[in-house]
mmCIF file of C-alpha atoms in Angstrom:
data_model
loop_
_atom_site.group_PDB
_atom_site.id
_atom_site.type_symbol
_atom_site.label_atom_id
_atom_site.label_comp_id
_atom_site.label_asym_id
_atom_site.label_seq_id
_atom_site.Cartn_x
_atom_site.Cartn_y
_atom_site.Cartn_z
ATOM 1 C CA MET A 1 131.945 122.753 -36.249
ATOM 2 C CA PRO A 2 133.156 120.324 -38.949
ATOM 3 C CA ALA A 3 135.851 117.819 -38.030
ATOM 4 C CA ILE A 4 139.411 119.167 -38.150
ATOM 5 C CA THR A 5 140.375 117.136 -41.245
ATOM 6 C CA SER A 6 137.274 118.232 -43.160
ATOM 7 C CA LYS A 7 137.722 121.831 -42.113
ATOM 8 C CA GLN A 8 141.366 121.815 -43.145
ATOM 9 C CA GLN A 9 140.461 120.444 -46.566
ATOM 10 C CA MET A 10 137.773 123.098 -47.080
ATOM 11 C CA LEU A 11 140.124 125.906 -46.101
ATOM 12 C CA THR A 12 142.965 124.561 -48.233
ATOM 13 C CA ARG A 13 140.720 124.413 -51.297
ATOM 14 C CA ALA A 14 139.232 127.826 -50.589
ATOM 15 C CA GLN A 15 142.631 129.464 -50.096
ATOM 16 C CA ALA A 16 143.990 127.931 -53.323
ATOM 17 C CA ALA A 17 140.963 129.152 -55.303
ATOM 18 C CA LEU A 18 141.114 132.646 -53.816
ATOM 19 C CA LYS A 19 144.844 132.890 -54.505
ATOM 20 C CA LYS A 20 144.099 132.373 -58.202
ATOM 21 C CA LYS A 21 141.305 134.942 -58.094
ATOM 22 C CA TYR A 22 143.267 137.557 -56.124
ATOM 23 C CA PRO A 23 147.010 137.455 -56.916
ATOM 24 C CA LEU A 24 148.626 139.163 -53.942
ATOM 25 C CA PRO A 25 151.495 141.650 -54.344
ATOM 26 C CA ASP A 26 154.819 141.036 -52.684
ATOM 27 C CA ALA A 27 154.921 141.897 -49.000
ATOM 28 C CA ASP A 28 155.655 145.532 -48.172
ATOM 29 C CA PRO A 29 159.321 145.680 -47.164
ATOM 30 C CA ALA A 30 158.690 148.692 -44.926
ATOM 31 C CA GLU A 31 158.609 147.734 -41.282
ATOM 32 C CA ARG A 32 156.291 149.379 -38.802
ATOM 33 C CA THR A 33 156.913 149.684 -35.079
ATOM 34 C CA VAL A 34 154.613 147.871 -32.665
ATOM 35 C CA LEU A 35 152.607 151.049 -32.052
ATOM 36 C CA GLU A 36 152.387 151.786 -35.772
ATOM 37 C CA GLU A 37 151.194 148.250 -36.454
ATOM 38 C CA LEU A 38 148.506 148.545 -33.773
ATOM 39 C CA ILE A 39 147.258 151.768 -35.321
ATOM 40 C CA TYR A 40 147.437 150.310 -38.820
ATOM 41 C CA VAL A 41 145.329 147.328 -37.792
ATOM 42 C CA PHE A 42 142.517 149.657 -36.742
ATOM 43 C CA PHE A 43 142.164 150.400 -40.453
ATOM 44 C CA ASN A 44 142.543 146.783 -41.535
ATOM 45 C CA ASP A 45 139.769 145.456 -39.285
ATOM 46 C CA THR A 46 136.901 144.622 -41.731
ATOM 47 C CA ALA A 47 138.809 146.317 -44.577
ATOM 48 C CA THR A 48 141.315 145.285 -47.236
ATOM 49 C CA THR A 49 145.048 145.923 -47.088
ATOM 50 C CA GLU A 50 144.758 148.420 -49.947
ATOM 51 C CA THR A 51 142.122 150.423 -48.090
ATOM 52 C CA ALA A 52 144.117 150.274 -44.851
ATOM 53 C CA ASP A 53 147.269 151.465 -46.633
ATOM 54 C CA ARG A 54 145.469 154.531 -47.995
ATOM 55 C CA ALA A 55 143.963 155.447 -44.632
ATOM 56 C CA TYR A 56 147.251 154.967 -42.797
ATOM 57 C CA ALA A 57 149.129 157.094 -45.350
ATOM 58 C CA SER A 58 146.491 159.820 -45.060
ATOM 59 C CA LEU A 59 146.793 159.861 -41.268
ATOM 60 C CA ARG A 60 150.590 160.158 -41.379
ATOM 61 C CA LYS A 61 150.375 162.920 -43.981
ATOM 62 C CA THR A 62 147.759 164.931 -42.069
ATOM 63 C CA PHE A 63 149.458 164.967 -38.663
ATOM 64 C CA ILE A 64 153.051 165.800 -37.766
ATOM 65 C CA ASP A 65 153.478 162.961 -35.274
ATOM 66 C CA TRP A 66 151.562 160.642 -32.943
ATOM 67 C CA ASN A 67 151.388 163.255 -30.231
ATOM 68 C CA GLU A 68 149.503 165.613 -32.531
ATOM 69 C CA VAL A 69 147.079 162.794 -33.264
ATOM 70 C CA ARG A 70 146.610 162.165 -29.540
ATOM 71 C CA VAL A 71 145.758 165.775 -28.713
ATOM 72 C CA SER A 72 143.472 166.222 -31.730
ATOM 73 C CA THR A 73 139.733 165.708 -31.537
ATOM 74 C CA VAL A 74 138.191 162.444 -32.652
ATOM 75 C CA GLN A 75 136.420 164.345 -35.435
ATOM 76 C CA GLU A 76 139.701 165.785 -36.727
ATOM 77 C CA VAL A 77 141.270 162.332 -36.832
ATOM 78 C CA ALA A 78 138.147 160.848 -38.420
ATOM 79 C CA ASP A 79 138.216 163.473 -41.182
ATOM 80 C CA ALA A 80 141.700 162.257 -42.151
ATOM 81 C CA LEU A 81 140.433 158.688 -42.518
ATOM 82 C CA ARG A 82 137.572 159.228 -44.949
ATOM 83 C CA PRO A 83 136.250 157.516 -47.044
ATOM 84 C CA LEU A 84 137.165 154.540 -44.841
ATOM 85 C CA GLN A 85 134.032 153.041 -43.284
ATOM 86 C CA GLN A 86 133.305 153.957 -39.661
ATOM 87 C CA PRO A 87 136.001 156.660 -39.490
ATOM 88 C CA GLY A 88 134.674 157.965 -36.183
ATOM 89 C CA THR A 89 134.870 154.607 -34.441
ATOM 90 C CA ARG A 90 138.367 153.965 -35.765
ATOM 91 C CA ALA A 91 139.527 157.473 -34.844
ATOM 92 C CA LYS A 92 138.226 157.024 -31.304
ATOM 93 C CA ARG A 93 140.212 153.786 -30.936
ATOM 94 C CA ILE A 94 143.383 155.457 -32.218
ATOM 95 C CA VAL A 95 143.139 158.425 -29.877
ATOM 96 C CA ALA A 96 142.310 156.154 -26.930
ATOM 97 C CA LEU A 97 145.284 153.907 -27.641
ATOM 98 C CA LEU A 98 147.711 156.806 -27.963
ATOM 99 C CA GLN A 99 146.403 158.325 -24.730
ATOM 100 C CA ALA A 100 146.762 155.035 -22.851
ATOM 101 C CA VAL A 101 150.303 154.479 -24.115
ATOM 102 C CA PHE A 102 151.324 158.047 -23.325
ATOM 103 C CA GLU A 103 149.868 157.957 -19.811
ATOM 104 C CA GLU A 104 151.769 154.762 -19.066
ATOM 105 C CA ARG A 105 155.099 155.625 -20.711
ATOM 106 C CA TYR A 106 155.212 159.349 -21.498
ATOM 107 C CA SER A 107 156.383 158.231 -24.934
ATOM 108 C CA TYR A 108 155.085 156.149 -27.842
ATOM 109 C CA ASP A 109 157.768 153.478 -27.760
ATOM 110 C CA LEU A 110 156.463 149.912 -27.340
ATOM 111 C CA SER A 111 159.615 148.188 -28.576
ATOM 112 C CA ASP A 112 160.246 146.526 -25.223
ATOM 113 C CA VAL A 113 157.292 144.183 -25.739
ATOM 114 C CA LEU A 114 159.242 142.543 -28.556
ATOM 115 C CA LYS A 115 161.673 141.197 -25.985
ATOM 116 C CA LYS A 116 158.956 139.148 -24.309
ATOM 117 C CA GLY A 117 157.497 135.794 -25.340
ATOM 118 C CA LEU A 118 154.384 135.756 -27.494
ATOM 119 C CA LYS A 119 152.029 135.110 -24.583
ATOM 120 C CA ASP A 120 153.544 137.911 -22.501
ATOM 121 C CA THR A 121 153.446 140.229 -25.493
ATOM 122 C CA ALA A 122 149.774 139.447 -26.122
ATOM 123 C CA ARG A 123 148.995 140.034 -22.449
ATOM 124 C CA LYS A 124 150.803 143.368 -22.507
ATOM 125 C CA LEU A 125 149.053 144.554 -25.664
ATOM 126 C CA ARG A 126 145.660 143.671 -24.185
ATOM 127 C CA PHE A 127 146.478 146.072 -21.353
ATOM 128 C CA TYR A 128 145.562 148.869 -23.774
ATOM 129 C CA LYS A 129 141.975 147.672 -23.841
ATOM 130 C CA GLU A 130 140.564 151.047 -24.860
ATOM 131 C CA GLY A 131 141.606 150.443 -28.437
ATOM 132 C CA VAL A 132 143.039 146.944 -28.722
ATOM 133 C CA ASN A 133 140.881 143.873 -29.363
ATOM 134 C CA ASP A 134 141.742 140.245 -30.146
ATOM 135 C CA PHE A 135 142.015 140.996 -33.873
ATOM 136 C CA ALA A 136 144.629 143.692 -33.217
ATOM 137 C CA VAL A 137 146.670 141.466 -30.900
ATOM 138 C CA ALA A 138 146.611 138.560 -33.351
ATOM 139 C CA TRP A 139 147.568 140.880 -36.211
ATOM 140 C CA VAL A 140 150.652 142.179 -34.391
ATOM 141 C CA ILE A 141 151.704 138.676 -33.429
ATOM 142 C CA GLN A 142 151.340 137.532 -37.050
ATOM 143 C CA ARG A 143 152.835 140.521 -38.849
ATOM 144 C CA THR A 144 155.360 142.042 -36.451
ATOM 145 C CA LEU A 145 156.445 139.102 -34.303
ATOM 146 C CA ALA A 146 156.196 136.427 -37.023
ATOM 147 C CA GLY A 147 154.167 134.287 -34.630
ATOM 148 C CA HIS A 148 151.351 131.918 -35.476
ATOM 149 C CA ALA A 149 148.089 133.809 -35.146
ATOM 150 C CA ILE A 150 145.042 134.183 -37.398
ATOM 151 C CA PRO A 151 143.297 137.559 -36.935
ATOM 152 C CA ILE A 152 139.517 137.187 -37.120
ATOM 153 C CA ASP A 153 137.169 140.098 -37.772
ATOM 154 C CA ALA A 154 133.473 140.205 -38.625
ATOM 155 C CA ALA A 155 134.153 140.042 -42.372
ATOM 156 C CA THR A 156 136.335 136.922 -42.052
ATOM 157 C CA LEU A 157 133.752 135.293 -39.798
ATOM 158 C CA ARG A 158 131.065 135.936 -42.427
ATOM 159 C CA VAL A 159 133.170 134.204 -45.095
ATOM 160 C CA LEU A 160 133.901 131.214 -42.847
ATOM 161 C CA GLN A 161 130.222 130.800 -41.997
ATOM 162 C CA ARG A 162 129.182 130.847 -45.651
ATOM 163 C CA LEU A 163 131.926 128.370 -46.530
ATOM 164 C CA GLY A 164 130.502 126.032 -43.903
ATOM 165 C CA VAL A 165 133.686 126.065 -41.821
ATOM 166 C CA VAL A 166 131.817 127.682 -38.948
ATOM 167 C CA GLU A 167 128.323 126.509 -38.134
ATOM 168 C CA PRO A 168 125.447 128.784 -37.015
ATOM 169 C CA GLY A 169 125.816 129.829 -33.400
ATOM 170 C CA GLU A 170 129.572 129.434 -33.427
ATOM 171 C CA PRO A 171 132.015 130.538 -32.216
ATOM 172 C CA GLU A 172 131.663 131.507 -28.590
ATOM 173 C CA SER A 173 134.282 134.185 -29.261
ATOM 174 C CA PHE A 174 136.672 135.331 -31.980
ATOM 175 C CA GLU A 175 139.510 134.173 -29.750
ATOM 176 C CA ALA A 176 138.069 130.655 -29.606
ATOM 177 C CA LEU A 177 137.657 130.533 -33.386
ATOM 178 C CA ARG A 178 141.158 131.852 -33.884
ATOM 179 C CA GLY A 179 142.577 129.074 -31.743
ATOM 180 C CA SER A 180 140.703 126.509 -33.794
ATOM 181 C CA LEU A 181 141.899 127.914 -37.123
ATOM 182 C CA GLU A 182 145.486 128.048 -35.969
ATOM 183 C CA HIS A 183 145.391 124.260 -35.690
ATOM 184 C CA VAL A 184 144.540 123.803 -39.365
ATOM 185 C CA ILE A 185 146.164 126.780 -41.140
ATOM 186 C CA PRO A 186 149.971 126.546 -41.331
ATOM 187 C CA LYS A 187 151.914 129.468 -39.877
ATOM 188 C CA ALA A 188 153.563 130.212 -43.232
ATOM 189 C CA LYS A 189 150.165 130.658 -44.903
ATOM 190 C CA GLY A 190 148.618 132.760 -42.155
ATOM 191 C CA PRO A 191 149.236 136.249 -43.617
ATOM 192 C CA GLU A 192 148.088 135.138 -47.069
ATOM 193 C CA PHE A 193 144.936 133.597 -45.598
ATOM 194 C CA THR A 194 144.137 136.824 -43.740
ATOM 195 C CA ASP A 195 144.582 139.002 -46.841
ATOM 196 C CA LEU A 196 142.572 136.685 -49.106
ATOM 197 C CA MET A 197 139.671 136.521 -46.651
ATOM 198 C CA SER A 198 139.446 140.322 -46.510
ATOM 199 C CA LEU A 199 139.531 140.636 -50.309
ATOM 200 C CA PHE A 200 136.859 137.994 -50.795
ATOM 201 C CA ALA A 201 134.673 139.540 -48.102
ATOM 202 C CA LYS A 202 134.797 142.938 -49.810
ATOM 203 C CA ASP A 203 134.538 141.755 -53.414
ATOM 204 C CA THR A 204 132.017 138.893 -53.273
ATOM 205 C CA CYS A 205 131.045 137.677 -49.806
ATOM 206 C CA VAL A 206 129.580 141.017 -48.817
ATOM 207 C CA ASP A 207 127.250 141.665 -45.912
ATOM 208 C CA GLY A 208 123.669 140.926 -46.940
ATOM 209 C CA THR A 209 123.249 139.168 -50.281
ATOM 210 C CA PRO A 210 126.550 137.828 -51.648
ATOM 211 C CA LYS A 211 127.614 138.915 -55.129
ATOM 212 C CA LEU A 212 127.782 136.091 -57.685
#
């Protein structure tokens, strides 16, 4: 992996260029609960915020509440998420998460995790391993807890590899890469970085041959 100073310079230049190419709208003032944010991130993983917003809105419109989602079939939930890519996989994660939360709490309230420190919160969220991965945990820490975390998905990794920030064979894990990036990307620019990476991955740095 390039030296920290070199990597920081590359990312700073890339983020500045992408910000000009993709002017981002103001942040959504609506606040989601911890559970809602976890479910939302299942749509955002390898997708843009715009796509995730549409899928999340469709899910909320289709089902009365989270309990109806939990007791529905994976296929029924997946049908509400189309045309989002991999609707079945995402639906399975949602149903599994809701089931795990319900079995533990007999409710869908995860607000108590906000009272813990970031490390304890991350540890608690990882307890729901059926649906929660490192990307989801980092997303909640960044967006809901205002902590310093850089969510990394396959699309972001692809961009970083093509930019030369990540060398072939790296990283050993998304968690390891995330820790490295958090040393060079300021906390205040974390959400913007995440959104710009997803837009660039969808628009230009696509899987296969990049668009020029």
